[in-house]
Amino acid sequence: MTTSPTRTDAPTRREQILKEAARLFAERGFHGVGVDEIGAAVGISGPGLYRHFPGKDAMLAELLVGISERLLDGGRLRVAESDGDPRAVLGSLIDGHIDFALDDRPLITLHDRELDRLKDEDRKRVRQLQRQYVELWVTVVRELYPRAGEPEARAAVHAVFGLLNSTPHLGGAPLDRTGMERLLRGLADGAFGALGD
Amino acid sequence: MTTSPTRTDAPTRREQILKEAARLFAERGFHGVGVDEIGAAVGISGPGLYRHFPGKDAMLAELLVGISERLLDGGRLRVAESDGDPRAVLGSLIDGHIDFALDDRPLITLHDRELDRLKDEDRKRVRQLQRQYVELWVTVVRELYPRAGEPEARAAVHAVFGLLNSTPHLGGAPLDRTGMERLLRGLADGAFGALGD
DNA sequence: GGCATACGTTAACGGTCATTAACAGCACTC
DNA sequence: GAGTGCTGTTAATGACCGTTAACGTATGCC
């Protein structure tokens, strides 16, 4: 495998670029950021980026495909690791998503904001990954709350995503990390609990 | 007063433009839409828009200021009309926000997505209106759940906004209007309920 | 009828910006 | 030490796009 979890080596130039591009895209939108700016953020100048990426679109594509894959992989892992208790599985999915939202705010922002700027092929791929991730949640939610219909469960999952992904909208950080984790977990549990009537 | 509630007269050209611009901005982002496209959407051609607005920025500004004012005014009205029971007031605020989110999806999308494209003056005004609207909610939430600290209440309000504003992310409409209203109301109540411990 | 005002049109201007061209240093091999 | 990728640079290109100019037409008012 490549290097995913808890690496200690220095980030490659490609990775620097992706990180800064994500931040800038999230701040000002894909069209609102110029390649010169992205270059400047990593200490090289505009066209130098083309030694690492075929174009600006490719950066966005890699970011969105990457985040979607990581979300889905993480979700699948948590479901597979579980003992089958739906309550525990859903809790684990929520915690995983919270970690993600708190660790990678810019990516979370991009995820539902810039999808339409992708080439057809990439957009299809991202949407497919997103769909599978949602399906993971819907399945567990319906096991835990059998009285909820499928459309209700699906809409509820989307709504809770909106809830969990709200952190970028908070200006400062009035709450510390663990406080925010606990709060979001409670809110999400409470929201899903409403499906039990 | 002008004409706000349940009008029967035909929409003016200005209003047509604003509506189509909102839709297009929400779909492809402010920078992703050209003035020619907006013009075409209302049957005139690009520069014709300049008979109605001083520029593209002005359209976005009017949209964002308008939505923020309507949200705040609606919220204030509901608080003022109430008998003071925090539970009823919060329920009324939630219902009002849901109506808004379901009626004006494009505006909801723009509201937290394109704020940075505004001139300093307009952005300040919108942010101030948003802040006051949040304050309305936080006050009620803290009355209803005194055990919650202020940062928790504030973050919870933002999170519930994310929950309620999630409807644009649902592709089709697997749930009918009243079903969606009821679901969102339940989810929001459940989420806030978590503040009671 | 004369004329102002409102509302369009098409053509041109000017700036921004992604991308490409042309060129250069640097490391590392054979 | 010539050769070859790798990674930069600056300058040019070409498209797109917001905005303005210059010009038409209908409506309604004196």
GROMACS .gro file of C-alpha atoms (C1' of nucleotides) in nm:
model
  454
    1MET     CA    1   0.000   0.000   0.000
    2THR     CA    2   0.099   0.362  -0.035
    3THR     CA    3   0.118   0.588   0.266
    4SER     CA    4  -0.217   0.668   0.418
    5PRO     CA    5  -0.237   0.645   0.799
    6THR     CA    6  -0.030   0.857   1.034
    7ARG     CA    7   0.269   0.929   0.818
    8THR     CA    8   0.582   1.086   0.946
    9ASP     CA    9   0.763   1.164   0.621
   10ALA     CA   10   0.752   1.506   0.463
   11PRO     CA   11   0.461   1.580   0.231
   12THR     CA   12   0.540   1.563  -0.137
   13ARG     CA   13   0.495   1.868  -0.354
   14ARG     CA   14   0.184   1.714  -0.508
   15GLU     CA   15   0.032   1.681  -0.164
   16GLN     CA   16   0.120   2.037  -0.070
   17ILE     CA   17  -0.052   2.157  -0.383
   18LEU     CA   18  -0.364   1.953  -0.319
   19LYS     CA   19  -0.389   2.076   0.037
   20GLU     CA   20  -0.354   2.441  -0.053
   21ALA     CA   21  -0.584   2.408  -0.351
   22ALA     CA   22  -0.848   2.253  -0.127
   23ARG     CA   23  -0.820   2.540   0.116
   24LEU     CA   24  -0.842   2.804  -0.153
   25PHE     CA   25  -1.125   2.636  -0.343
   26ALA     CA   26  -1.322   2.608  -0.021
   27GLU     CA   27  -1.260   2.972   0.063
   28ARG     CA   28  -1.338   3.134  -0.267
   29GLY     CA   29  -1.482   2.870  -0.496
   30PHE     CA   30  -1.323   2.686  -0.784
   31HIS     CA   31  -1.368   2.966  -1.034
   32GLY     CA   32  -1.269   3.225  -0.778
   33VAL     CA   33  -0.913   3.098  -0.745
   34GLY     CA   34  -0.643   3.142  -1.008
   35VAL     CA   35  -0.363   2.900  -1.075
   36ASP     CA   36  -0.113   3.170  -0.989
   37GLU     CA   37  -0.263   3.187  -0.642
   38ILE     CA   38  -0.241   2.814  -0.590
   39GLY     CA   39   0.117   2.820  -0.706
   40ALA     CA   40   0.203   3.108  -0.477
   41ALA     CA   41   0.056   2.918  -0.183
   42VAL     CA   42   0.319   2.648  -0.226
   43GLY     CA   43   0.602   2.878  -0.325
   44ILE     CA   44   0.613   2.820  -0.697
   45SER     CA   45   0.456   3.022  -0.971
   46GLY     CA   46   0.141   2.952  -1.169
   47PRO     CA   47   0.244   2.743  -1.466
   48GLY     CA   48   0.484   2.543  -1.249
   49LEU     CA   49   0.178   2.352  -1.130
   50TYR     CA   50   0.155   2.190  -1.471
   51ARG     CA   51   0.458   1.976  -1.385
   52HIS     CA   52   0.239   1.802  -1.129
   53PHE     CA   53  -0.112   1.817  -1.268
   54PRO     CA   54  -0.249   1.823  -1.620
   55GLY     CA   55  -0.468   2.118  -1.531
   56LYS     CA   56  -0.674   2.297  -1.272
   57ASP     CA   57  -0.970   2.065  -1.324
   58ALA     CA   58  -0.753   1.766  -1.242
   59MET     CA   59  -0.674   1.905  -0.899
   60LEU     CA   60  -1.041   1.943  -0.813
   61ALA     CA   61  -1.117   1.598  -0.952
   62GLU     CA   62  -0.847   1.433  -0.746
   63LEU     CA   63  -0.967   1.612  -0.433
   64LEU     CA   64  -1.330   1.516  -0.476
   65VAL     CA   65  -1.267   1.158  -0.582
   66GLY     CA   66  -1.019   1.118  -0.300
   67ILE     CA   67  -1.250   1.244  -0.030
   68SER     CA   68  -1.540   1.035  -0.156
   69GLU     CA   69  -1.328   0.722  -0.160
   70ARG     CA   70  -1.194   0.784   0.188
   71LEU     CA   71  -1.543   0.842   0.326
   72LEU     CA   72  -1.676   0.525   0.169
   73ASP     CA   73  -1.377   0.312   0.265
   74GLY     CA   74  -1.392   0.435   0.622
   75GLY     CA   75  -1.763   0.366   0.641
   76ARG     CA   76  -1.728   0.018   0.499
   77LEU     CA   77  -1.451  -0.061   0.743
   78ARG     CA   78  -1.662   0.047   1.038
   79VAL     CA   79  -1.956  -0.158   0.921
   80ALA     CA   80  -1.737  -0.462   0.863
   81GLU     CA   81  -1.563  -0.430   1.199
   82SER     CA   82  -1.891  -0.413   1.387
   83ASP     CA   83  -2.058  -0.697   1.571
   84GLY     CA   84  -2.385  -0.625   1.395
   85ASP     CA   85  -2.559  -0.420   1.661
   86PRO     CA   86  -2.717  -0.144   1.452
   87ARG     CA   87  -2.701   0.107   1.733
   88ALA     CA   88  -2.326   0.060   1.769
   89VAL     CA   89  -2.271   0.064   1.393
   90LEU     CA   90  -2.461   0.387   1.344
   91GLY     CA   91  -2.271   0.542   1.632
   92SER     CA   92  -1.946   0.438   1.474
   93LEU     CA   93  -2.047   0.583   1.137
   94ILE     CA   94  -2.140   0.909   1.304
   95ASP     CA   95  -1.811   0.929   1.492
   96GLY     CA   96  -1.617   0.857   1.178
   97HIS     CA   97  -1.797   1.125   0.985
   98ILE     CA   98  -1.743   1.374   1.266
   99ASP     CA   99  -1.369   1.304   1.269
  100PHE     CA  100  -1.368   1.361   0.900
  101ALA     CA  101  -1.566   1.683   0.916
  102LEU     CA  102  -1.346   1.824   1.190
  103ASP     CA  103  -1.016   1.715   1.035
  104ASP     CA  104  -1.081   1.815   0.675
  105ARG     CA  105  -1.311   2.113   0.678
  106PRO     CA  106  -1.208   2.243   0.336
  107LEU     CA  107  -1.271   1.907   0.175
  108ILE     CA  108  -1.611   1.876   0.338
  109THR     CA  109  -1.698   2.214   0.197
  110LEU     CA  110  -1.586   2.125  -0.152
  111HIS     CA  111  -1.760   1.792  -0.140
  112ASP     CA  112  -2.110   1.928  -0.184
  113ARG     CA  113  -2.026   2.261  -0.338
  114GLU     CA  114  -1.810   2.210  -0.644
  115LEU     CA  115  -1.928   1.877  -0.774
  116ASP     CA  116  -2.070   2.032  -1.088
  117ARG     CA  117  -1.737   2.169  -1.199
  118LEU     CA  118  -1.613   1.818  -1.278
  119LYS     CA  119  -1.589   1.646  -1.613
  120ASP     CA  120  -1.879   1.408  -1.675
  121GLU     CA  121  -1.670   1.101  -1.607
  122ASP     CA  122  -1.530   1.223  -1.277
  123ARG     CA  123  -1.865   1.356  -1.164
  124LYS     CA  124  -2.026   1.019  -1.228
  125ARG     CA  125  -1.759   0.846  -1.026
  126VAL     CA  126  -1.794   1.084  -0.731
  127ARG     CA  127  -2.170   1.059  -0.734
  128GLN     CA  128  -2.150   0.681  -0.738
  129LEU     CA  129  -1.919   0.681  -0.438
  130GLN     CA  130  -2.143   0.925  -0.255
  131ARG     CA  131  -2.446   0.711  -0.330
  132GLN     CA  132  -2.279   0.402  -0.191
  133TYR     CA  133  -2.180   0.588   0.123
  134VAL     CA  134  -2.535   0.708   0.176
  135GLU     CA  135  -2.660   0.354   0.117
  136LEU     CA  136  -2.438   0.230   0.397
  137TRP     CA  137  -2.605   0.472   0.636
  138VAL     CA  138  -2.957   0.414   0.511
  139THR     CA  139  -2.925   0.039   0.562
  140VAL     CA  140  -2.813   0.077   0.921
  141VAL     CA  141  -3.071   0.344   0.998
  142ARG     CA  142  -3.350   0.123   0.868
  143GLU     CA  143  -3.232  -0.167   1.078
  144LEU     CA  144  -3.232   0.050   1.385
  145TYR     CA  145  -3.561   0.226   1.309
  146PRO     CA  146  -3.772  -0.023   1.116
  147ARG     CA  147  -4.079   0.197   1.142
  148ALA     CA  148  -3.920   0.461   0.919
  149GLY     CA  149  -3.989   0.429   0.548
  150GLU     CA  150  -3.706   0.425   0.302
  151PRO     CA  151  -3.756   0.782   0.173
  152GLU     CA  152  -3.769   0.909   0.531
  153ALA     CA  153  -3.449   0.727   0.620
  154ARG     CA  154  -3.273   0.858   0.312
  155ALA     CA  155  -3.379   1.216   0.371
  156ALA     CA  156  -3.286   1.187   0.737
  157VAL     CA  157  -2.938   1.068   0.646
  158HIS     CA  158  -2.890   1.362   0.413
  159ALA     CA  159  -3.015   1.596   0.680
  160VAL     CA  160  -2.775   1.458   0.939
  161PHE     CA  161  -2.492   1.498   0.690
  162GLY     CA  162  -2.591   1.862   0.669
  163LEU     CA  163  -2.584   1.879   1.046
  164LEU     CA  164  -2.244   1.715   1.081
  165ASN     CA  165  -2.095   1.915   0.795
  166SER     CA  166  -2.201   2.244   0.951
  167THR     CA  167  -1.872   2.300   1.129
  168PRO     CA  168  -1.709   2.502   0.853
  169HIS     CA  169  -1.987   2.759   0.891
  170LEU     CA  170  -1.889   2.835   1.247
  171GLY     CA  171  -1.661   3.133   1.228
  172GLY     CA  172  -1.428   3.097   1.522
  173ALA     CA  173  -1.389   2.791   1.743
  174PRO     CA  174  -1.580   2.867   2.060
  175LEU     CA  175  -1.582   2.497   2.141
  176ASP     CA  176  -1.276   2.276   2.169
  177ARG     CA  177  -1.236   1.967   1.959
  178THR     CA  178  -1.369   1.707   2.201
  179GLY     CA  179  -1.651   1.935   2.305
  180MET     CA  180  -1.753   1.971   1.944
  181GLU     CA  181  -1.731   1.596   1.890
  182ARG     CA  182  -1.956   1.525   2.184
  183LEU     CA  183  -2.205   1.791   2.086
  184LEU     CA  184  -2.236   1.677   1.725
  185ARG     CA  185  -2.266   1.316   1.833
  186GLY     CA  186  -2.550   1.405   2.067
  187LEU     CA  187  -2.730   1.617   1.808
  188ALA     CA  188  -2.704   1.343   1.547
  189ASP     CA  189  -2.825   1.076   1.787
  190GLY     CA  190  -3.111   1.298   1.890
  191ALA     CA  191  -3.210   1.367   1.530
  192PHE     CA  192  -3.209   1.002   1.429
  193GLY     CA  193  -3.396   0.919   1.747
  194ALA     CA  194  -3.691   1.110   1.604
  195LEU     CA  195  -3.731   0.831   1.348
  196GLY     CA  196  -3.839   0.601   1.630
  197ASP     CA  197  -4.153   0.808   1.687
  198MET     CA  198  -4.582   4.823   0.201
  199THR     CA  199  -4.475   4.678  -0.130
  200THR     CA  200  -4.606   4.342  -0.243
  201SER     CA  201  -4.478   4.054  -0.037
  202PRO     CA  202  -4.738   3.794   0.061
  203THR     CA  203  -4.936   3.588  -0.191
  204ARG     CA  204  -4.938   3.821  -0.486
  205THR     CA  205  -5.152   3.767  -0.787
  206ASP     CA  206  -5.006   4.025  -1.026
  207ALA     CA  207  -4.750   3.928  -1.287
  208PRO     CA  208  -4.385   3.936  -1.183
  209THR     CA  209  -4.191   4.234  -1.303
  210ARG     CA  210  -3.890   4.188  -1.525
  211ARG     CA  211  -3.660   4.269  -1.235
  212GLU     CA  212  -3.815   3.988  -1.035
  213GLN     CA  213  -3.785   3.743  -1.321
  214ILE     CA  214  -3.419   3.826  -1.350
  215LEU     CA  215  -3.357   3.782  -0.979
  216LYS     CA  216  -3.534   3.449  -0.973
  217GLU     CA  217  -3.344   3.307  -1.268
  218ALA     CA  218  -3.015   3.449  -1.146
  219ALA     CA  219  -3.071   3.280  -0.810
  220ARG     CA  220  -3.136   2.949  -0.976
  221LEU     CA  221  -2.832   2.973  -1.200
  222PHE     CA  222  -2.599   3.097  -0.925
  223ALA     CA  223  -2.711   2.811  -0.703
  224GLU     CA  224  -2.657   2.557  -0.979
  225ARG     CA  225  -2.318   2.662  -1.105
  226GLY     CA  226  -2.182   2.923  -0.871
  227PHE     CA  227  -2.159   3.299  -0.913
  228HIS     CA  228  -1.844   3.290  -1.124
  229GLY     CA  229  -1.974   2.995  -1.321
  230VAL     CA  230  -2.264   3.186  -1.472
  231GLY     CA  231  -2.229   3.450  -1.742
  232VAL     CA  232  -2.454   3.750  -1.784
  233ASP     CA  233  -2.552   3.624  -2.128
  234GLU     CA  234  -2.690   3.312  -1.966
  235ILE     CA  235  -2.892   3.506  -1.713
  236GLY     CA  236  -3.028   3.724  -1.990
  237ALA     CA  237  -3.117   3.422  -2.202
  238ALA     CA  238  -3.306   3.272  -1.908
  239VAL     CA  239  -3.549   3.564  -1.914
  240GLY     CA  240  -3.557   3.604  -2.291
  241ILE     CA  241  -3.333   3.905  -2.333
  242SER     CA  242  -2.968   3.917  -2.417
  243GLY     CA  243  -2.673   3.980  -2.192
  244PRO     CA  244  -2.621   4.354  -2.181
  245GLY     CA  245  -2.996   4.410  -2.166
  246LEU     CA  246  -2.970   4.325  -1.799
  247TYR     CA  247  -2.790   4.652  -1.740
  248ARG     CA  248  -3.119   4.836  -1.787
  249HIS     CA  249  -3.234   4.675  -1.463
  250PHE     CA  250  -2.920   4.628  -1.256
  251PRO     CA  251  -2.594   4.821  -1.238
  252GLY     CA  252  -2.400   4.496  -1.269
  253LYS     CA  253  -2.379   4.128  -1.197
  254ASP     CA  254  -2.259   4.187  -0.842
  255ALA     CA  255  -2.567   4.394  -0.768
  256MET     CA  256  -2.793   4.099  -0.848
  257LEU     CA  257  -2.614   3.875  -0.603
  258ALA     CA  258  -2.612   4.148  -0.341
  259GLU     CA  259  -2.984   4.207  -0.372
  260LEU     CA  260  -3.051   3.834  -0.348
  261LEU     CA  261  -2.840   3.781  -0.038
  262VAL     CA  262  -2.950   4.093   0.146
  263GLY     CA  263  -3.311   4.016   0.059
  264ILE     CA  264  -3.303   3.661   0.187
  265SER     CA  265  -3.125   3.761   0.507
  266GLU     CA  266  -3.378   4.034   0.576
  267ARG     CA  267  -3.672   3.808   0.512
  268LEU     CA  268  -3.532   3.539   0.740
  269LEU     CA  269  -3.471   3.785   1.020
  270ASP     CA  270  -3.803   3.963   0.980
  271GLY     CA  271  -3.990   3.634   0.979
  272GLY     CA  272  -3.806   3.515   1.286
  273ARG     CA  273  -3.869   3.837   1.476
  274LEU     CA  274  -4.235   3.824   1.388
  275ARG     CA  275  -4.268   3.472   1.520
  276VAL     CA  276  -4.091   3.559   1.841
  277ALA     CA  277  -4.306   3.868   1.889
  278GLU     CA  278  -4.630   3.684   1.817
  279SER     CA  279  -4.553   3.414   2.068
  280ASP     CA  280  -4.691   3.390   2.419
  281GLY     CA  281  -4.344   3.340   2.558
  282ASP     CA  282  -4.340   2.963   2.591
  283PRO     CA  283  -3.988   2.880   2.467
  284ARG     CA  284  -4.093   2.540   2.337
  285ALA     CA  285  -4.363   2.692   2.118
  286VAL     CA  286  -4.137   2.973   2.001
  287LEU     CA  287  -3.860   2.739   1.899
  288GLY     CA  288  -4.110   2.520   1.718
  289SER     CA  289  -4.240   2.821   1.533
  290LEU     CA  290  -3.889   2.930   1.435
  291ILE     CA  291  -3.816   2.581   1.307
  292ASP     CA  292  -4.137   2.567   1.104
  293GLY     CA  293  -4.068   2.907   0.955
  294HIS     CA  294  -3.717   2.810   0.856
  295ILE     CA  295  -3.844   2.487   0.703
  296ASP     CA  296  -4.100   2.674   0.494
  297PHE     CA  297  -3.825   2.898   0.377
  298ALA     CA  298  -3.587   2.616   0.294
  299LEU     CA  299  -3.852   2.427   0.100
  300ASP     CA  300  -3.986   2.730  -0.085
  301ASP     CA  301  -3.659   2.895  -0.181
  302ARG     CA  302  -3.401   2.625  -0.226
  303PRO     CA  303  -3.176   2.825  -0.456
  304LEU     CA  304  -3.162   3.115  -0.213
  305ILE     CA  305  -3.082   2.885   0.077
  306THR     CA  306  -2.796   2.747  -0.124
  307LEU     CA  307  -2.660   3.089  -0.213
  308HIS     CA  308  -2.696   3.210   0.141
  309ASP     CA  309  -2.397   3.025   0.279
  310ARG     CA  310  -2.210   2.966  -0.041
  311GLU     CA  311  -2.153   3.294  -0.218
  312LEU     CA  312  -2.126   3.539   0.067
  313ASP     CA  313  -1.762   3.611  -0.006
  314ARG     CA  314  -1.835   3.736  -0.355
  315LEU     CA  315  -1.997   4.050  -0.213
  316LYS     CA  316  -1.853   4.398  -0.180
  317ASP     CA  317  -1.733   4.468   0.172
  318GLU     CA  318  -2.029   4.686   0.254
  319ASP     CA  319  -2.291   4.436   0.142
  320ARG     CA  320  -2.111   4.147   0.303
  321LYS     CA  321  -2.104   4.330   0.636
  322ARG     CA  322  -2.474   4.396   0.613
  323VAL     CA  323  -2.558   4.033   0.531
  324ARG     CA  324  -2.337   3.903   0.807
  325GLN     CA  325  -2.498   4.136   1.056
  326LEU     CA  326  -2.845   4.019   0.957
  327GLN     CA  327  -2.736   3.657   0.979
  328ARG     CA  328  -2.586   3.716   1.320
  329GLN     CA  329  -2.906   3.869   1.451
  330TYR     CA  330  -3.108   3.579   1.315
  331VAL     CA  331  -2.881   3.330   1.489
  332GLU     CA  332  -2.907   3.533   1.808
  333LEU     CA  333  -3.284   3.500   1.797
  334TRP     CA  334  -3.251   3.123   1.795
  335VAL     CA  335  -2.974   3.104   2.052
  336THR     CA  336  -3.177   3.307   2.300
  337VAL     CA  337  -3.478   3.079   2.270
  338VAL     CA  338  -3.269   2.764   2.279
  339ARG     CA  339  -3.098   2.875   2.597
  340GLU     CA  340  -3.431   2.950   2.761
  341LEU     CA  341  -3.556   2.606   2.672
  342TYR     CA  342  -3.234   2.424   2.762
  343PRO     CA  343  -3.072   2.623   3.042
  344ARG     CA  344  -2.818   2.351   3.107
  345ALA     CA  345  -2.654   2.410   2.769
  346GLY     CA  346  -2.369   2.658   2.763
  347GLU     CA  347  -2.373   2.946   2.519
  348PRO     CA  348  -2.111   2.801   2.281
  349GLU     CA  349  -2.300   2.471   2.274
  350ALA     CA  350  -2.627   2.645   2.198
  351ARG     CA  351  -2.469   2.850   1.923
  352ALA     CA  352  -2.302   2.552   1.761
  353ALA     CA  353  -2.623   2.351   1.790
  354VAL     CA  354  -2.818   2.624   1.615
  355HIS     CA  355  -2.568   2.631   1.330
  356ALA     CA  356  -2.583   2.254   1.308
  357VAL     CA  357  -2.962   2.253   1.291
  358PHE     CA  358  -2.946   2.514   1.016
  359GLY     CA  359  -2.725   2.272   0.828
  360LEU     CA  360  -2.983   2.002   0.889
  361LEU     CA  361  -3.277   2.211   0.773
  362ASN     CA  362  -3.089   2.350   0.474
  363SER     CA  363  -3.002   2.002   0.352
  364THR     CA  364  -3.300   1.973   0.122
  365PRO     CA  365  -3.129   2.111  -0.188
  366HIS     CA  366  -2.885   1.822  -0.165
  367LEU     CA  367  -3.159   1.568  -0.213
  368GLY     CA  368  -3.167   1.496  -0.582
  369GLY     CA  369  -3.526   1.403  -0.656
  370ALA     CA  370  -3.822   1.448  -0.428
  371PRO     CA  371  -3.895   1.105  -0.285
  372LEU     CA  372  -4.097   1.271  -0.010
  373ASP     CA  373  -4.389   1.506  -0.062
  374ARG     CA  374  -4.394   1.853   0.082
  375THR     CA  375  -4.583   1.789   0.403
  376GLY     CA  376  -4.394   1.467   0.463
  377MET     CA  377  -4.068   1.655   0.433
  378GLU     CA  378  -4.193   1.927   0.665
  379ARG     CA  379  -4.290   1.676   0.931
  380LEU     CA  380  -3.965   1.485   0.898
  381LEU     CA  381  -3.744   1.791   0.926
  382ARG     CA  382  -3.942   1.921   1.219
  383GLY     CA  383  -3.898   1.590   1.400
  384LEU     CA  384  -3.527   1.573   1.326
  385ALA     CA  385  -3.471   1.928   1.444
  386ASP     CA  386  -3.669   1.874   1.762
  387GLY     CA  387  -3.478   1.554   1.827
  388ALA     CA  388  -3.144   1.724   1.773
  389PHE     CA  389  -3.220   2.014   2.006
  390GLY     CA  390  -3.359   1.767   2.257
  391ALA     CA  391  -3.006   1.635   2.299
  392LEU     CA  392  -2.917   1.965   2.468
  393GLY     CA  393  -3.141   1.865   2.758
  394ASP     CA  394  -2.908   1.576   2.844
  395DG     C1'  395  -4.651   6.571  -3.443
  396DG     C1'  396  -4.275   6.614  -3.133
  397DC     C1'  397  -4.037   6.413  -2.781
  398DA     C1'  398  -3.881   6.187  -2.367
  399DT     C1'  399  -3.845   5.753  -2.137
  400DA     C1'  400  -3.812   5.262  -2.097
  401DC     C1'  401  -3.631   4.866  -2.282
  402DG     C1'  402  -3.399   4.621  -2.618
  403DT     C1'  403  -3.034   4.517  -2.974
  404DT     C1'  404  -2.539   4.419  -3.165
  405DA     C1'  405  -2.051   4.546  -3.176
  406DA     C1'  406  -1.641   4.667  -2.952
  407DC     C1'  407  -1.316   4.715  -2.547
  408DG     C1'  408  -1.033   4.560  -2.174
  409DG     C1'  409  -0.909   4.261  -1.828
  410DT     C1'  410  -0.853   3.814  -1.636
  411DC     C1'  411  -0.698   3.362  -1.666
  412DA     C1'  412  -0.591   2.874  -1.799
  413DT     C1'  413  -0.278   2.685  -2.082
  414DT     C1'  414   0.138   2.637  -2.376
  415DA     C1'  415   0.616   2.765  -2.550
  416DA     C1'  416   1.075   2.823  -2.484
  417DC     C1'  417   1.428   2.810  -2.197
  418DA     C1'  418   1.738   2.691  -1.767
  419DG     C1'  419   1.944   2.473  -1.349
  420DC     C1'  420   2.024   2.060  -1.101
  421DA     C1'  421   2.088   1.577  -0.978
  422DC     C1'  422   2.228   1.154  -1.112
  423DT     C1'  423   2.382   0.796  -1.432
  424DC     C1'  424   2.699   0.565  -1.757
  425DG     C1'  425   3.152   1.499  -1.880
  426DA     C1'  426   2.778   1.432  -2.203
  427DG     C1'  427   2.314   1.301  -2.150
  428DT     C1'  428   1.861   1.284  -1.944
  429DG     C1'  429   1.474   1.356  -1.640
  430DC     C1'  430   1.276   1.651  -1.308
  431DT     C1'  431   1.130   2.083  -1.168
  432DG     C1'  432   1.121   2.546  -1.213
  433DT     C1'  433   1.108   3.015  -1.465
  434DT     C1'  434   0.909   3.408  -1.770
  435DA     C1'  435   0.668   3.541  -2.197
  436DA     C1'  436   0.308   3.470  -2.519
  437DT     C1'  437  -0.146   3.295  -2.673
  438DG     C1'  438  -0.623   3.258  -2.702
  439DA     C1'  439  -1.063   3.226  -2.497
  440DC     C1'  440  -1.401   3.404  -2.205
  441DC     C1'  441  -1.657   3.756  -1.992
  442DG     C1'  442  -1.827   4.188  -1.762
  443DT     C1'  443  -1.911   4.619  -1.909
  444DT     C1'  444  -1.983   5.017  -2.215
  445DA     C1'  445  -2.104   5.245  -2.673
  446DA     C1'  446  -2.397   5.337  -3.020
  447DC     C1'  447  -2.799   5.269  -3.203
  448DG     C1'  448  -3.322   5.119  -3.267
  449DT     C1'  449  -3.833   5.098  -3.138
  450DA     C1'  450  -4.257   5.144  -2.895
  451DT     C1'  451  -4.535   5.381  -2.569
  452DG     C1'  452  -4.744   5.762  -2.367
  453DC     C1'  453  -4.763   6.254  -2.263
  454DC     C1'  454  -4.793   6.777  -2.397
   0.00000   0.00000   0.00000
